[in-house]
C-alpha cells in the first residue's frame, strides 16, 4: 500500500514524528442532539431490513461489492454482539435509518506492518438510507464510534472504504485519519485514538441511557396513538 498523508506531521499510522498522537480539530457536528441507540442480537431482523433497503450502488459502497440478499443475511447473522458494537439512529416513526458496526480487528490484521504502533484496532462501517442523508448522521455515528472504541481500549479506528466513497473518506480525514490506498479501488483510513477517560465512559453511558429512554417514550406514544385511532374508527 501507498500512503496519502493529510499532513506532513503524520506517518502512515496517523502518528506524529515521535509516534505520538497529533491533535486535530474535532469535526463540527450539526446543531442538536440525536439519540443513537445501542443495537443487540434481538435487533438482527431490523438491521437486515435496513440493509435490504439499500440500492445496488449503496450496497457496493457499504460492502465493497454488490452484496446479495443472501450475503447480507449471512453478514447480519455473523455479527458477534459480545465482541462488537452496533449502533442505530431511528426516525420519528422508529424506522432504522442509519446503522454503524464497530468491529474488533484481529491484531495480526491491524498490525500487519508494525503491530507495536497499531496495537488493538477496530473497524467502522456505516450505512444511511436516502431519507436520512444530508443530516450528518454518518458523522454522528463516526464520532459516537470513536468514543466507544476508546472505551474498549482501541488505539486505532479503521475505515475500509472504496476510494469513490468520498463522503465517508471526508469524514475520516476531517477527524485526522491517514489514508492508505492500494493499487485498486480500496482505501483505508486509520485514525489514532487517545486513551479512554472517565468522561468518555460517563458520556457513553448517559448517551445510551438517554437514547433508550427516548426510544421507549416514542414507542409507547406511537402505540397509544394507533390505539386511539383504532378506537375512534370503531365508533
XYZ file of C-alpha atoms in Angstrom:
235
model
C 0.000 0.000 0.000
C 0.995 3.592 -0.521
C 0.045 6.224 1.977
C -1.516 9.586 1.312
C -0.937 11.822 4.315
C -3.368 14.571 5.289
C -0.464 16.400 6.935
C 3.329 16.258 6.764
C 3.392 15.588 10.517
C 1.551 12.281 10.101
C 3.119 8.957 9.352
C 1.209 6.100 7.741
C -0.337 5.146 11.074
C -1.729 8.615 11.751
C 1.032 9.208 14.311
C 3.388 12.120 14.806
C 7.150 12.022 14.202
C 7.831 10.508 17.639
C 4.879 8.116 17.482
C 2.689 10.438 19.496
C -0.822 11.477 18.667
C -1.313 14.567 16.539
C -4.143 16.753 17.803
C -6.791 17.624 15.230
C -9.846 19.805 15.408
C -12.936 17.803 16.203
C -15.260 17.705 13.176
C -18.170 20.065 13.706
C -21.440 18.246 14.246
C -24.748 19.700 13.069
C -26.715 21.519 15.750
C -28.965 19.487 18.018
C -28.596 16.138 19.734
C -29.751 12.958 18.002
C -30.235 9.785 20.073
C -28.051 6.880 18.979
C -29.360 3.591 20.291
C -27.301 0.505 21.083
C -28.437 -2.456 18.990
C -28.245 -6.044 20.181
C -28.742 -9.581 18.898
C -32.516 -9.201 19.153
C -32.297 -6.447 16.534
C -30.811 -8.624 13.790
C -34.039 -8.581 11.744
C -34.274 -4.788 11.930
C -30.646 -4.420 10.891
C -31.200 -6.738 7.933
C -34.399 -4.893 6.934
C -32.382 -1.676 6.974
C -29.646 -3.116 4.746
C -32.157 -4.585 2.300
C -33.468 -1.072 1.653
C -30.090 -0.035 0.222
C -29.941 0.008 -3.568
C -27.205 -1.773 -5.522
C -24.843 1.213 -5.546
C -25.257 1.813 -1.804
C -24.586 -1.863 -1.100
C -21.467 -1.586 -3.238
C -20.214 1.403 -1.249
C -21.036 -0.204 2.111
C -19.516 -3.638 1.499
C -17.093 -3.049 -1.370
C -19.188 -5.254 -3.657
C -22.835 -5.511 -4.670
C -23.916 -7.724 -1.799
C -26.835 -10.043 -2.445
C -29.687 -10.632 -0.041
C -28.104 -13.929 0.997
C -24.717 -12.314 1.631
C -26.241 -9.553 3.758
C -28.290 -12.126 5.663
C -25.096 -14.058 6.399
C -23.322 -10.851 7.401
C -26.019 -9.872 9.908
C -26.159 -13.408 11.290
C -22.373 -13.370 11.795
C -22.233 -10.186 13.900
C -20.770 -11.036 17.295
C -22.580 -8.698 19.681
C -20.406 -9.838 22.591
C -17.262 -8.660 20.818
C -18.514 -5.869 18.526
C -20.867 -2.930 18.965
C -23.703 -1.883 16.668
C -25.498 1.459 16.821
C -28.646 2.744 15.167
C -30.475 6.008 14.547
C -34.254 5.868 14.266
C -36.560 8.413 12.640
C -39.743 9.763 14.238
C -41.632 6.691 13.045
C -38.973 4.439 14.643
C -37.668 3.239 11.296
C -33.966 2.397 11.375
C -32.424 4.958 9.007
C -28.735 4.618 9.924
C -26.640 1.737 11.254
C -22.977 1.604 12.288
C -20.931 -1.507 13.049
C -17.838 -1.166 15.241
C -15.937 -4.436 14.860
C -12.816 -5.633 16.660
C -9.986 -6.459 14.260
C -7.530 -9.349 14.700
C -4.217 -7.992 15.968
C -2.214 -9.526 13.134
C -4.513 -7.786 10.650
C -4.438 -4.473 12.469
C -0.679 -4.641 12.950
C 0.468 -6.431 9.817
C 3.101 -3.734 9.183
C 4.019 -2.747 12.698
C 1.885 -4.197 15.491
C 3.706 -2.172 18.140
C 2.254 1.016 16.671
C -1.277 -0.093 15.859
C -1.994 -2.486 18.689
C -5.702 -3.035 19.192
C -7.792 -1.637 16.337
C -11.483 -1.552 15.493
C -13.157 -1.193 12.105
C -16.032 1.203 11.466
C -18.728 0.583 8.847
C -21.876 2.642 8.313
C -24.956 2.826 6.118
C -27.572 5.566 5.905
C -30.845 5.313 3.987
C -31.666 8.070 1.473
C -34.308 9.524 3.827
C -31.642 10.143 6.464
C -28.938 11.668 4.295
C -27.776 15.263 4.386
C -28.309 15.411 8.161
C -24.843 14.491 9.356
C -25.922 11.062 10.629
C -22.788 9.340 9.311
C -20.590 11.861 11.113
C -22.574 11.499 14.338
C -22.193 7.716 14.229
C -18.486 8.055 13.487
C -17.874 10.328 16.487
C -20.023 8.012 18.631
C -17.925 5.051 17.484
C -14.699 6.869 18.375
C -15.842 7.184 21.986
C -16.853 3.526 22.180
C -13.621 2.356 20.539
C -11.621 4.357 23.083
C -13.645 2.775 25.876
C -12.701 -0.655 24.509
C -9.030 0.398 24.727
C -8.551 0.502 20.957
C -5.536 2.500 19.810
C -6.770 2.938 16.223
C -10.044 3.156 14.336
C -10.064 1.946 10.737
C -12.495 2.620 7.905
C -12.262 0.336 4.876
C -13.973 2.108 2.012
C -13.865 2.412 -1.738
C -11.877 5.392 -2.948
C -15.057 6.640 -4.648
C -16.872 6.756 -1.304
C -15.948 10.423 -0.879
C -18.394 11.283 1.955
C -17.054 8.548 4.235
C -13.416 9.292 3.497
C -14.055 13.007 4.000
C -15.470 12.313 7.468
C -12.378 10.281 8.352
C -9.825 12.785 7.069
C -11.564 15.662 8.842
C -11.024 13.728 12.069
C -7.319 13.437 11.241
C -7.141 9.944 9.777
C -4.268 8.959 7.499
C -5.390 7.427 4.197
C -3.793 4.399 2.586
C -4.615 3.300 -0.963
C -3.828 0.032 -2.659
C -3.445 -0.393 -6.410
C -7.168 -0.904 -6.860
C -10.240 0.937 -5.625
C -9.853 0.195 -1.925
C -8.844 2.790 0.646
C -8.201 2.514 4.365
C -8.412 5.421 6.771
C -6.520 4.928 10.038
C -7.298 7.204 12.963
C -5.058 7.243 16.036
C -7.193 7.310 19.199
C -6.379 8.875 22.569
C -6.870 6.711 25.674
C -10.259 6.367 27.328
C -11.115 8.572 30.294
C -13.736 8.677 32.981
C -15.517 11.289 30.839
C -15.704 9.035 27.771
C -17.214 6.221 29.847
C -19.693 8.557 31.527
C -20.703 10.173 28.241
C -21.167 6.772 26.622
C -23.380 5.522 29.441
C -25.502 8.673 29.555
C -25.911 8.748 25.767
C -27.024 5.112 25.682
C -29.436 5.561 28.575
C -30.980 8.724 27.105
C -31.358 7.157 23.658
C -33.081 4.099 25.116
C -35.481 6.213 27.194
C -36.399 8.395 24.215
C -36.984 5.341 22.038
C -39.286 3.781 24.640
C -41.263 7.018 25.038
C -41.726 7.329 21.267
C -42.651 3.660 21.000
C -45.401 3.975 23.575
C -46.634 7.262 22.117
C -46.965 5.691 18.659
C -48.830 2.686 20.013
C -51.163 4.839 22.091
C -51.856 6.975 19.008
C -52.578 3.863 16.938
C -54.869 2.537 19.659
C -56.812 5.810 19.834
C -57.235 5.898 16.040
C -58.485 2.328 16.062
C -60.870 3.125 18.924
C -62.264 6.179 17.125
C -62.706 4.284 13.872
C -64.934 1.700 15.569
C -67.294 4.369 16.923
